[in-house]
mmCIF file with all atom_site columns, C-alpha atoms in Angstrom:
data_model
loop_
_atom_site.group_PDB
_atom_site.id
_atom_site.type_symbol
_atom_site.label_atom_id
_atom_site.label_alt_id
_atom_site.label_comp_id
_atom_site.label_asym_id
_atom_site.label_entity_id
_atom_site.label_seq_id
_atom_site.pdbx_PDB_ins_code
_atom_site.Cartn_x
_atom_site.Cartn_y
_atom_site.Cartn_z
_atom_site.occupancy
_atom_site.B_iso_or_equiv
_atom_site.pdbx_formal_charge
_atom_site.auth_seq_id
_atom_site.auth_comp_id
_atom_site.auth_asym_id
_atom_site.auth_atom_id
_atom_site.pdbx_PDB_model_num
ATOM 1   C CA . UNK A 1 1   ? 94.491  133.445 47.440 1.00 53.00 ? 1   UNK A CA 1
ATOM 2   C CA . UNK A 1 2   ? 97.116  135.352 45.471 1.00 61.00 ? 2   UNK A CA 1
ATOM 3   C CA . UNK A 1 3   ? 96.521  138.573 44.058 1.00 63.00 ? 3   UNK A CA 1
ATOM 4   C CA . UNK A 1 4   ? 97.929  139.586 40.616 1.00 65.00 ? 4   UNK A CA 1
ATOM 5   C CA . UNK A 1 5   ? 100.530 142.294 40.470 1.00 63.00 ? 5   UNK A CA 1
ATOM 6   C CA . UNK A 1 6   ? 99.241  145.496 39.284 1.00 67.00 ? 6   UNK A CA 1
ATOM 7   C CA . UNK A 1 7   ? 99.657  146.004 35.576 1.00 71.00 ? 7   UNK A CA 1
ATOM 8   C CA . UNK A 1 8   ? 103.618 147.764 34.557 1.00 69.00 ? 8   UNK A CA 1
ATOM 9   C CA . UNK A 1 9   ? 104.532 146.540 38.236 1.00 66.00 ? 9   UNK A CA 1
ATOM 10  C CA . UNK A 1 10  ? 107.352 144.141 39.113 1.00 67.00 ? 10  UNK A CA 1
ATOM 11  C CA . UNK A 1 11  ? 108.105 142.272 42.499 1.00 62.00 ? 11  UNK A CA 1
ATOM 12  C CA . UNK A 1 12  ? 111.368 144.919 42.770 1.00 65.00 ? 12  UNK A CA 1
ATOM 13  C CA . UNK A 1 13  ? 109.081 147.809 42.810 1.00 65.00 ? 13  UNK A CA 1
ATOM 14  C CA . UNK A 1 14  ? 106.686 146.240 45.866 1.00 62.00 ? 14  UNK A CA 1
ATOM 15  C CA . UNK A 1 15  ? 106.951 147.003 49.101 1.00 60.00 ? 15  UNK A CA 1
ATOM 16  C CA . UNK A 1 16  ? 108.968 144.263 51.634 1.00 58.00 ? 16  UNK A CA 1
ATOM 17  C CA . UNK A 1 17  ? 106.137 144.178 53.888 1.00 56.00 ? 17  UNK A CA 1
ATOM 18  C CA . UNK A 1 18  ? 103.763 142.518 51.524 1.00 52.00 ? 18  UNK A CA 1
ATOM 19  C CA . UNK A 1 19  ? 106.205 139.666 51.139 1.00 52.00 ? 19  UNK A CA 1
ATOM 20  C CA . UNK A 1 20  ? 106.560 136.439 53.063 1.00 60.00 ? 20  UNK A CA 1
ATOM 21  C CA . UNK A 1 21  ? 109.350 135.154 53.903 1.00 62.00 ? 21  UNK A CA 1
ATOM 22  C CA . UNK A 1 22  ? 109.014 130.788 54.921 1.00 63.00 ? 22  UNK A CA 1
ATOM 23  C CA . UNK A 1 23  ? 111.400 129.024 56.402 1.00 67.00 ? 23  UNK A CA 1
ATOM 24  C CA . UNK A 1 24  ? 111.825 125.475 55.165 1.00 64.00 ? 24  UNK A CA 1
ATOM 25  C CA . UNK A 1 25  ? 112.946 123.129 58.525 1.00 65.00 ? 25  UNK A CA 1
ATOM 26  C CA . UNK A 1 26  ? 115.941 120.830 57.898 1.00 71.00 ? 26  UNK A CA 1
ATOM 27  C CA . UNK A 1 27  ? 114.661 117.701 56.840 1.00 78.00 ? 27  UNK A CA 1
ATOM 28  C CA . UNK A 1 28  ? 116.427 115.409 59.505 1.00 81.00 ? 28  UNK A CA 1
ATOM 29  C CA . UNK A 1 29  ? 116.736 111.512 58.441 1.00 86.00 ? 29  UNK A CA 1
ATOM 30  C CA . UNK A 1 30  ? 114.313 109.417 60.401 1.00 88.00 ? 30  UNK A CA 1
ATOM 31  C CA . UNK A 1 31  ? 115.378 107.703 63.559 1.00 91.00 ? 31  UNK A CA 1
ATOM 32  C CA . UNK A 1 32  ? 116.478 104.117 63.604 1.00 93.00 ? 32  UNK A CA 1
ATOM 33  C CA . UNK A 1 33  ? 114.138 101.379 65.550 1.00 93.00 ? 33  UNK A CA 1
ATOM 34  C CA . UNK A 1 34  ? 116.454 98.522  65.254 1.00 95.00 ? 34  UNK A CA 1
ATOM 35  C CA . UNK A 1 35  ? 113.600 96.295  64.746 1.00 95.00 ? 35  UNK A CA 1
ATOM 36  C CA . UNK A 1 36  ? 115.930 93.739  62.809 1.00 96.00 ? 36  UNK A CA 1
ATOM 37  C CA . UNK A 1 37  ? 118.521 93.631  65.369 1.00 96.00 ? 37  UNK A CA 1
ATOM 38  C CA . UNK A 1 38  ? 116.074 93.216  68.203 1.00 96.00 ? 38  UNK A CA 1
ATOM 39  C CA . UNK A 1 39  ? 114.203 90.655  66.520 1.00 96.00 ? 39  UNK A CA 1
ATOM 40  C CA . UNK A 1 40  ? 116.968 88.402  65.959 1.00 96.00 ? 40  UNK A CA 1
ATOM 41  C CA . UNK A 1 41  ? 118.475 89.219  68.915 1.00 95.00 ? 41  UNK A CA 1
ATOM 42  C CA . UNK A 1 42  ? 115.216 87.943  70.971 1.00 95.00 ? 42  UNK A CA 1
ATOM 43  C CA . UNK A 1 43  ? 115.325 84.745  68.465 1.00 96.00 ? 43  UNK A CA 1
ATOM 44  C CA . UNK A 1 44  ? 118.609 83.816  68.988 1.00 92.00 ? 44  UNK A CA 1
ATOM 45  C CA . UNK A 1 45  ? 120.589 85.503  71.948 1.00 86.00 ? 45  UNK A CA 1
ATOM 46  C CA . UNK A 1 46  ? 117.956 86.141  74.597 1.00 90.00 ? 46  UNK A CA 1
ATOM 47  C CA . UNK A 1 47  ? 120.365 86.140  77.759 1.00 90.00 ? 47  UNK A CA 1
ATOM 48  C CA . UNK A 1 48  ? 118.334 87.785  80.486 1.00 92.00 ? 48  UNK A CA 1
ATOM 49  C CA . UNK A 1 49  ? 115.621 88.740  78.006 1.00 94.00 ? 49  UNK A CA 1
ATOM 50  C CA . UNK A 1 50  ? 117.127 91.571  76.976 1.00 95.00 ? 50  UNK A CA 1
ATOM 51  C CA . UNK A 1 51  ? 116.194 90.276  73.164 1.00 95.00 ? 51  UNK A CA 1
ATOM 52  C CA . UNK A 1 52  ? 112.685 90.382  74.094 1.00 96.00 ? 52  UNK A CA 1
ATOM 53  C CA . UNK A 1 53  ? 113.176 93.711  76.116 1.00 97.00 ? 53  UNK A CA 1
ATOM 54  C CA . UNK A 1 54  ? 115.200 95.729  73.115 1.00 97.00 ? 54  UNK A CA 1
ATOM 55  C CA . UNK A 1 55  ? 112.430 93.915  70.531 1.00 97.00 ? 55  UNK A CA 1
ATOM 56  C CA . UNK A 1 56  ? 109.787 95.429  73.296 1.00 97.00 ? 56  UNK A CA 1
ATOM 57  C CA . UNK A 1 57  ? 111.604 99.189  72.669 1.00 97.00 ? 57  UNK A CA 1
ATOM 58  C CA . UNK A 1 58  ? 111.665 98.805  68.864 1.00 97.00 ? 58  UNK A CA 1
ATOM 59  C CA . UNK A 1 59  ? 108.465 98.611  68.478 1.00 97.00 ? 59  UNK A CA 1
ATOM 60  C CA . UNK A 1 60  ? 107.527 101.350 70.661 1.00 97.00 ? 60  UNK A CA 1
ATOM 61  C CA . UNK A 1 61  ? 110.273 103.281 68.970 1.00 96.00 ? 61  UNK A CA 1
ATOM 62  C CA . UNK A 1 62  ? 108.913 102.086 65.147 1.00 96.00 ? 62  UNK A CA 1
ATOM 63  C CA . UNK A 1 63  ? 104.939 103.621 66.857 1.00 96.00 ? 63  UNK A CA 1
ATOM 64  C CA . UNK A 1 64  ? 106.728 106.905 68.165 1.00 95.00 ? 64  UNK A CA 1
ATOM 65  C CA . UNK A 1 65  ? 108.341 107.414 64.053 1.00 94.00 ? 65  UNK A CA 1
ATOM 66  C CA . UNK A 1 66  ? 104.887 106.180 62.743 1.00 93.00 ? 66  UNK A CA 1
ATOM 67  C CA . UNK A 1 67  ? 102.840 108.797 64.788 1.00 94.00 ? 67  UNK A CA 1
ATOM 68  C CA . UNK A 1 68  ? 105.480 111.819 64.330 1.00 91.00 ? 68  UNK A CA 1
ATOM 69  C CA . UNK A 1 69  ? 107.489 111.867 67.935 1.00 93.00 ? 69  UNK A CA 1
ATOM 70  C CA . UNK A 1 70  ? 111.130 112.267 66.911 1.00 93.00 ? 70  UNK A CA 1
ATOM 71  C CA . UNK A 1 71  ? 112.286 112.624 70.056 1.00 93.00 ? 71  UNK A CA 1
ATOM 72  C CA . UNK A 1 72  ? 110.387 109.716 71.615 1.00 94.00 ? 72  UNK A CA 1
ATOM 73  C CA . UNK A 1 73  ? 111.228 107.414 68.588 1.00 95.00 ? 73  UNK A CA 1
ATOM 74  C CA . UNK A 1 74  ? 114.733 108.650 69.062 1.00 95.00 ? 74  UNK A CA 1
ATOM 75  C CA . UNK A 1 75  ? 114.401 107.410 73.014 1.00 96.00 ? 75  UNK A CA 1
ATOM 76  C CA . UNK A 1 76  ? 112.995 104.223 72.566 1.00 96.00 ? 76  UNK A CA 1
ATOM 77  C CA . UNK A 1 77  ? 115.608 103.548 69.766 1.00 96.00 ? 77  UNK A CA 1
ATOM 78  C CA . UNK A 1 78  ? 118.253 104.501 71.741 1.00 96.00 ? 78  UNK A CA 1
ATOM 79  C CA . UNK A 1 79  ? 117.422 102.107 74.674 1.00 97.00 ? 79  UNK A CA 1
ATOM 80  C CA . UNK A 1 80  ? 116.363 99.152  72.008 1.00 97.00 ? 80  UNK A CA 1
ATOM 81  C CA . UNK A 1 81  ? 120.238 99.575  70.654 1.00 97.00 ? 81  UNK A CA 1
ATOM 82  C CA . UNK A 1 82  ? 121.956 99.629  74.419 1.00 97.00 ? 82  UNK A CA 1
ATOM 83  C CA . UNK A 1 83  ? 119.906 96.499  75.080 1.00 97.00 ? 83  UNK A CA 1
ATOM 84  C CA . UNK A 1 84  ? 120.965 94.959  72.224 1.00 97.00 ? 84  UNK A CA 1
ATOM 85  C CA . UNK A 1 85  ? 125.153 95.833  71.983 1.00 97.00 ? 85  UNK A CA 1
ATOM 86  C CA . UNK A 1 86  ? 124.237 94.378  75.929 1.00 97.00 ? 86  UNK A CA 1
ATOM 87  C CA . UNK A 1 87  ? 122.981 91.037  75.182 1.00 96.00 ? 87  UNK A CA 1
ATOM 88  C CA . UNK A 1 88  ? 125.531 90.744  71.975 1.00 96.00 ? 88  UNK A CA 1
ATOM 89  C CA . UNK A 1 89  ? 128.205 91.153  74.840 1.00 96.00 ? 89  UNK A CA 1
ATOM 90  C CA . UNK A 1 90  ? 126.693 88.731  77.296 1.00 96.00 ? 90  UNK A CA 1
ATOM 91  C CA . UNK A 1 91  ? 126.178 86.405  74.530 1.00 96.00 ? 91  UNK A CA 1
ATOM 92  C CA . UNK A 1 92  ? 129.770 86.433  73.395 1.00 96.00 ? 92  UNK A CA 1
ATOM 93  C CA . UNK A 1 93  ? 130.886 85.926  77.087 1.00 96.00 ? 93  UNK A CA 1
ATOM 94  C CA . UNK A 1 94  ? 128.805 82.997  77.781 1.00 96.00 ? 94  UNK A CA 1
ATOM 95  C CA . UNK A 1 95  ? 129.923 81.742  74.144 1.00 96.00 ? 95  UNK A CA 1
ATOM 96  C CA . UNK A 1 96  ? 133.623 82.073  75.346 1.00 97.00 ? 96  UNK A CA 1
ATOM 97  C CA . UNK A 1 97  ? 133.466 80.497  78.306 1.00 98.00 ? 97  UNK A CA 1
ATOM 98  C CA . UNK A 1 98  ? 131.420 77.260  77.525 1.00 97.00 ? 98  UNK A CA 1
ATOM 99  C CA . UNK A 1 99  ? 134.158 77.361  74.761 1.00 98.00 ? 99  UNK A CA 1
ATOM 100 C CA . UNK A 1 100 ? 136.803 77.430  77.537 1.00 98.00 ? 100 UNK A CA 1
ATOM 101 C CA . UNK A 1 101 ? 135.029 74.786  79.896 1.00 98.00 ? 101 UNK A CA 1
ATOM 102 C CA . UNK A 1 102 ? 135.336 72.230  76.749 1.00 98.00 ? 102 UNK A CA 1
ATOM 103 C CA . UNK A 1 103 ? 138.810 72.508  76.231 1.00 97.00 ? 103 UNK A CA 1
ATOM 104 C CA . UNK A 1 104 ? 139.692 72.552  79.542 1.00 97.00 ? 104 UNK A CA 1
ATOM 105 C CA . UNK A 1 105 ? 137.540 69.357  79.979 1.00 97.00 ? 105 UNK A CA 1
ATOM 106 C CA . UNK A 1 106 ? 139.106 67.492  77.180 1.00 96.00 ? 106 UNK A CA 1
ATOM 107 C CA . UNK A 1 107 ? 142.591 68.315  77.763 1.00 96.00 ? 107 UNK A CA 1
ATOM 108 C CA . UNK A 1 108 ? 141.865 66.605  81.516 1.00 95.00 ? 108 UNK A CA 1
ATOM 109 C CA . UNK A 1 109 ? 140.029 64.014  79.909 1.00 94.00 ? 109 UNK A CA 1
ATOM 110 C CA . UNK A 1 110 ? 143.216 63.541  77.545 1.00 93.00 ? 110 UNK A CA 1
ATOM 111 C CA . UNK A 1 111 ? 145.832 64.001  80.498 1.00 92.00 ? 111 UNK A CA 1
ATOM 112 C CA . UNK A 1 112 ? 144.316 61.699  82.707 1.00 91.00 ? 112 UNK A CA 1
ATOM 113 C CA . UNK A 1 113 ? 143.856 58.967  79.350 1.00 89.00 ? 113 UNK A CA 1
ATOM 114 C CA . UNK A 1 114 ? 147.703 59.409  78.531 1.00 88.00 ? 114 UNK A CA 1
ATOM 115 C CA . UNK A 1 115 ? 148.546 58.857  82.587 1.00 87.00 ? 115 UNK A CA 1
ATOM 116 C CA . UNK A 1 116 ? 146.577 56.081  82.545 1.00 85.00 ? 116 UNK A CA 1
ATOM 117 C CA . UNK A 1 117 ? 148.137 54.093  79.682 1.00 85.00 ? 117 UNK A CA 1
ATOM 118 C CA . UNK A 1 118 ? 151.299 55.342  81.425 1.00 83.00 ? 118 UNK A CA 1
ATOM 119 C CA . UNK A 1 119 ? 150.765 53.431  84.951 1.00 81.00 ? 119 UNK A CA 1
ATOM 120 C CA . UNK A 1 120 ? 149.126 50.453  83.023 1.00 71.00 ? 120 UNK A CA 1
ATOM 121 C CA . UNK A 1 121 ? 145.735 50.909  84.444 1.00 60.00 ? 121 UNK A CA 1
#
């Protein structure tokens, strides 16, 4: 309860001992899940399941926020993101070298059609 100041009193003339000082903590922005990411990550690039793994740790990242554990939320998030810049990697490495494989099975495909109109086969 608060207690009215004394009548011809103002807070200048009370003692500092009576007064309480609070200290407001930095409000610090929440920390990301990835959910999204993860999610379409496990959908469409799930080399090694690491989609389903980094969807696995965005979740328990998204429960950690949800129940107040920065620093676990933080964690989880943390390994959710690795797993996914992993699999985008992966999936970019496989996509370049099927790429690679086709051309250089065409262009042996053409070669050997253009050497064998050559020799009249």
């Amino acid at each position: 309860p608060y207690d009215m100041l004394p009548e011809g009193m103002n807070m200048d003339e009370m003692p500092q001992s009576t007064c309480t000082t609070v200290q407001v903590e930095e409000e610090r922005p929440p920390p990301r899940d990835h959910l999204v990411w993860s999610f379409c990550t496990a959908l469409y690039g799930n080399i090694f399941c690491l989609g389903l793994l980094a969807f696995f740790f965005s979740v328990k990242s998204r429960d950690r926020k949800v129940l107040g554990d920065h620093s676990g939320a933080l964690s989880y998030g943390s390994t959710a993101k690795c797993l996914n810049i992993t699999a985008l990697v992966l999936n970019i490495i496989v996509i370049v070298i099927v790429i690679l494989i086709v051309v250089l099975v065409v262009k042996a495909y053409q070669y050997q059609y253009h050497t064998s109109l050559l020799h009249g086969h």
